[in-house]
């Protein structure tokens, strides 16, 4: 377990999913106005530190986003190292992005071990171009067993973005 100043817990949460699904937009929407610091890491990933109160205690969330390398190559072990949880993101207007979530989940489990995760269907504001439907989503969640949480978000309209980040953070915090 990492410890910050004042022994405040630090949770590393990583964003996974195909290029273009809205990972960076979700992170920016979540931290905008509240973010503390931004680092440009040499490994080509960005992380933001964001304070949340979880179960009545202040916790620093370290949220990692890729610099776009998911398009070209695997993300590398540094991105996954020490991750407490992940958000696997697809785009509800892209069947292709949904078809890859199992691969992302397997990669996360392989690199980070059995950890908490939530599934995010982003771009919920674009229902007219929807390709991924609730039945398929619920079926996939059930196939994972246990209690995979699903959130349908719009980074554009700020719908359920905070709820999704708080859910994954709470799960990771309680598991620690
Ligand atoms: P990333 O590659 O997963 O980091 O995706 P980005 O955050 O860069 O977003 C890819 C594109 O989708 C950009 O043009 C965003 O403006 C757009 N986008 C992201 N989230 C949403 C959303 O919730 N609704 C809509 N309509 N567009 C979005
Ligand atoms: Mg991005």
Tab-separated table of C-alpha atoms and ligand atoms in Angstrom:
chain	number	residue	atom	x	y	z
A	1	UNK	CA	0.000	0.000	0.000
A	2	UNK	CA	1.271	3.450	-0.888
A	3	UNK	CA	1.029	6.179	1.720
A	4	UNK	CA	0.917	9.886	1.028
A	5	UNK	CA	1.709	12.773	3.353
A	6	UNK	CA	-0.256	12.620	6.620
A	7	UNK	CA	-0.546	8.885	5.989
A	8	UNK	CA	-3.384	9.572	3.656
A	9	UNK	CA	-4.153	6.526	1.545
A	10	UNK	CA	-3.322	6.742	-2.146
A	11	UNK	CA	-5.303	4.679	-4.602
A	12	UNK	CA	-4.005	4.149	-8.121
A	13	UNK	CA	-6.844	3.882	-10.602
A	14	UNK	CA	-6.126	3.304	-14.281
A	15	UNK	CA	-8.294	3.993	-17.318
A	16	UNK	CA	-8.379	1.245	-19.958
A	17	UNK	CA	-10.200	0.903	-23.251
A	18	UNK	CA	-9.799	1.508	-26.947
A	19	UNK	CA	-8.559	4.770	-28.344
A	20	UNK	CA	-11.378	7.270	-28.852
A	21	UNK	CA	-13.860	5.902	-26.290
A	22	UNK	CA	-13.460	8.989	-24.098
A	23	UNK	CA	-11.016	8.037	-21.333
A	24	UNK	CA	-9.202	11.361	-21.340
A	25	UNK	CA	-12.493	13.256	-21.514
A	26	UNK	CA	-13.848	11.335	-18.519
A	27	UNK	CA	-10.768	12.080	-16.471
A	28	UNK	CA	-10.757	15.768	-17.401
A	29	UNK	CA	-14.447	16.070	-16.590
A	30	UNK	CA	-13.944	14.379	-13.236
A	31	UNK	CA	-10.963	16.405	-12.085
A	32	UNK	CA	-11.793	19.758	-13.674
A	33	UNK	CA	-11.908	22.495	-11.091
A	34	UNK	CA	-10.707	20.172	-8.393
A	35	UNK	CA	-7.463	18.752	-9.612
A	36	UNK	CA	-4.354	19.346	-7.564
A	37	UNK	CA	-1.408	18.596	-9.748
A	38	UNK	CA	-0.524	17.265	-13.124
A	39	UNK	CA	2.526	15.286	-14.058
A	40	UNK	CA	3.871	14.452	-17.433
A	41	UNK	CA	5.599	11.183	-16.798
A	42	UNK	CA	8.423	10.034	-19.020
A	43	UNK	CA	6.703	6.700	-19.570
A	44	UNK	CA	4.136	8.544	-21.645
A	45	UNK	CA	1.240	8.412	-19.255
A	46	UNK	CA	-0.465	11.198	-17.367
A	47	UNK	CA	-1.771	10.961	-13.890
A	48	UNK	CA	-3.787	13.365	-11.865
A	49	UNK	CA	-4.147	13.419	-8.138
A	50	UNK	CA	-7.614	14.125	-6.857
A	51	UNK	CA	-8.878	14.119	-3.296
A	52	UNK	CA	-12.103	12.369	-2.441
A	53	UNK	CA	-13.801	11.615	0.842
A	54	UNK	CA	-14.500	7.895	1.002
A	55	UNK	CA	-16.234	6.305	3.952
A	56	UNK	CA	-15.686	9.608	5.764
A	57	UNK	CA	-11.931	9.698	5.193
A	58	UNK	CA	-9.842	11.767	2.775
A	59	UNK	CA	-8.208	9.605	0.133
A	60	UNK	CA	-5.929	10.665	-2.713
A	61	UNK	CA	-6.965	9.150	-5.991
A	62	UNK	CA	-4.124	8.834	-8.462
A	63	UNK	CA	-5.888	8.506	-11.792
A	64	UNK	CA	-3.772	7.282	-14.697
A	65	UNK	CA	-4.580	7.944	-18.303
A	66	UNK	CA	-2.600	6.862	-21.337
A	67	UNK	CA	-0.988	9.304	-23.725
A	68	UNK	CA	-2.699	7.523	-26.605
A	69	UNK	CA	-0.312	4.590	-26.940
A	70	UNK	CA	-3.200	2.117	-26.644
A	71	UNK	CA	-3.644	2.755	-30.354
A	72	UNK	CA	-0.218	1.444	-31.305
A	73	UNK	CA	1.186	-0.822	-28.640
A	74	UNK	CA	0.612	-2.359	-25.280
A	75	UNK	CA	0.692	0.046	-22.384
A	76	UNK	CA	3.719	-1.332	-20.614
A	77	UNK	CA	4.090	-2.672	-17.123
A	78	UNK	CA	4.710	0.716	-15.449
A	79	UNK	CA	1.211	1.814	-16.310
A	80	UNK	CA	-0.286	-1.188	-14.548
A	81	UNK	CA	2.197	-1.462	-11.688
A	82	UNK	CA	0.604	-0.971	-8.289
A	83	UNK	CA	-2.845	-0.307	-9.722
A	84	UNK	CA	-5.587	-0.757	-7.151
A	85	UNK	CA	-8.457	-0.695	-9.608
A	86	UNK	CA	-9.364	0.081	-13.174
A	87	UNK	CA	-12.158	1.537	-15.214
A	88	UNK	CA	-12.717	-0.324	-18.452
A	89	UNK	CA	-14.301	2.077	-20.902
A	90	UNK	CA	-16.143	1.433	-24.138
A	91	UNK	CA	-18.172	3.733	-26.364
A	92	UNK	CA	-21.892	2.862	-26.598
A	93	UNK	CA	-21.825	3.963	-30.257
A	94	UNK	CA	-19.063	1.464	-31.093
A	95	UNK	CA	-19.615	-2.279	-31.110
A	96	UNK	CA	-15.942	-2.651	-31.867
A	97	UNK	CA	-14.918	-0.929	-28.637
A	98	UNK	CA	-17.333	-3.171	-26.703
A	99	UNK	CA	-15.907	-6.286	-28.371
A	100	UNK	CA	-12.469	-5.454	-26.909
A	101	UNK	CA	-13.402	-5.050	-23.248
A	102	UNK	CA	-12.660	-8.705	-22.445
A	103	UNK	CA	-9.139	-8.257	-23.811
A	104	UNK	CA	-8.666	-5.150	-21.641
A	105	UNK	CA	-9.962	-6.994	-18.594
A	106	UNK	CA	-7.632	-9.941	-19.236
A	107	UNK	CA	-4.664	-7.618	-19.682
A	108	UNK	CA	-5.469	-5.824	-16.427
A	109	UNK	CA	-5.888	-9.073	-14.502
A	110	UNK	CA	-2.636	-10.417	-15.949
A	111	UNK	CA	-0.627	-7.277	-15.140
A	112	UNK	CA	-2.206	-6.104	-11.900
A	113	UNK	CA	-3.677	-9.262	-10.408
A	114	UNK	CA	-7.249	-9.749	-9.300
A	115	UNK	CA	-8.363	-6.230	-8.458
A	116	UNK	CA	-11.473	-4.119	-8.501
A	117	UNK	CA	-12.900	-2.717	-11.684
A	118	UNK	CA	-15.969	-1.030	-13.067
A	119	UNK	CA	-17.286	-1.051	-16.605
A	120	UNK	CA	-18.103	2.271	-18.249
A	121	UNK	CA	-20.263	2.783	-21.349
A	122	UNK	CA	-19.430	6.329	-22.396
A	123	UNK	CA	-21.054	8.757	-24.870
A	124	UNK	CA	-24.529	8.133	-23.474
A	125	UNK	CA	-25.559	11.493	-24.912
A	126	UNK	CA	-25.395	10.009	-28.436
A	127	UNK	CA	-28.309	7.559	-28.197
A	128	UNK	CA	-29.231	7.967	-31.870
A	129	UNK	CA	-25.980	6.257	-32.889
A	130	UNK	CA	-26.134	3.624	-30.175
A	131	UNK	CA	-24.748	0.191	-31.138
A	132	UNK	CA	-24.302	-1.471	-27.745
A	133	UNK	CA	-27.475	-2.365	-25.873
A	134	UNK	CA	-28.261	-3.117	-22.282
A	135	UNK	CA	-28.930	-6.815	-22.837
A	136	UNK	CA	-25.416	-7.451	-24.160
A	137	UNK	CA	-23.866	-5.324	-21.440
A	138	UNK	CA	-25.729	-7.103	-18.623
A	139	UNK	CA	-24.829	-10.470	-20.135
A	140	UNK	CA	-21.141	-9.576	-20.223
A	141	UNK	CA	-21.255	-8.373	-16.609
A	142	UNK	CA	-22.952	-11.599	-15.531
A	143	UNK	CA	-20.312	-13.662	-17.353
A	144	UNK	CA	-17.606	-12.015	-15.245
A	145	UNK	CA	-19.283	-13.381	-12.122
A	146	UNK	CA	-19.272	-11.527	-8.852
A	147	UNK	CA	-20.416	-7.966	-8.856
A	148	UNK	CA	-19.191	-6.059	-11.890
A	149	UNK	CA	-20.618	-2.559	-11.631
A	150	UNK	CA	-21.704	-0.791	-14.790
A	151	UNK	CA	-22.086	2.947	-15.323
A	152	UNK	CA	-23.352	4.667	-18.406
A	153	UNK	CA	-21.682	8.043	-18.654
A	154	UNK	CA	-21.415	11.124	-20.760
A	155	UNK	CA	-18.148	12.955	-20.356
A	156	UNK	CA	-19.637	15.636	-22.569
A	157	UNK	CA	-22.716	16.262	-20.431
A	158	UNK	CA	-21.145	15.196	-17.128
A	159	UNK	CA	-23.616	12.395	-16.541
A	160	UNK	CA	-22.681	9.797	-13.891
A	161	UNK	CA	-18.976	10.596	-14.237
A	162	UNK	CA	-18.419	11.378	-10.567
A	163	UNK	CA	-20.526	8.406	-9.501
A	164	UNK	CA	-18.404	6.051	-11.605
A	165	UNK	CA	-15.088	7.319	-10.220
A	166	UNK	CA	-16.391	7.274	-6.650
A	167	UNK	CA	-17.676	3.719	-7.080
A	168	UNK	CA	-14.348	2.360	-8.257
A	169	UNK	CA	-12.491	4.325	-5.598
A	170	UNK	CA	-14.787	3.070	-2.860
A	171	UNK	CA	-14.385	-0.542	-3.977
A	172	UNK	CA	-10.609	-0.197	-4.106
A	173	UNK	CA	-10.453	1.585	-0.735
A	174	UNK	CA	-12.497	-1.076	1.028
A	175	UNK	CA	-10.383	-3.836	-0.510
A	176	UNK	CA	-7.137	-2.283	0.748
B	1	LIG	P1	-9.592	8.511	-25.472
B	1	LIG	O1	-8.794	8.234	-26.711
B	1	LIG	O2	-10.231	7.276	-24.931
B	1	LIG	O3	-8.821	9.256	-24.423
B	1	LIG	O4	-10.814	9.451	-25.920
B	1	LIG	P2	-10.957	11.048	-25.850
B	1	LIG	O5	-11.287	11.473	-24.457
B	1	LIG	O6	-9.774	11.660	-26.475
B	1	LIG	O7	-12.276	11.278	-26.729
B	1	LIG	C1	-12.339	10.862	-28.079
B	1	LIG	C2	-13.391	11.696	-28.790
B	1	LIG	O8	-14.682	11.407	-28.266
B	1	LIG	C3	-13.198	13.195	-28.641
B	1	LIG	O9	-13.554	13.815	-29.841
B	1	LIG	C4	-14.163	13.568	-27.530
B	1	LIG	O10	-14.609	14.901	-27.646
B	1	LIG	C5	-15.294	12.599	-27.783
B	1	LIG	N1	-16.033	12.260	-26.546
B	1	LIG	C6	-15.521	11.829	-25.389
B	1	LIG	N2	-16.477	11.598	-24.491
B	1	LIG	C7	-17.649	11.893	-25.089
B	1	LIG	C8	-19.029	11.869	-24.671
B	1	LIG	O11	-19.380	11.512	-23.543
B	1	LIG	N3	-19.962	12.241	-25.590
B	1	LIG	C9	-19.619	12.636	-26.846
B	1	LIG	N4	-20.615	12.982	-27.647
B	1	LIG	N5	-18.346	12.675	-27.273
B	1	LIG	C10	-17.368	12.317	-26.414
B	2	LIG	MG1	-6.810	9.693	-24.326
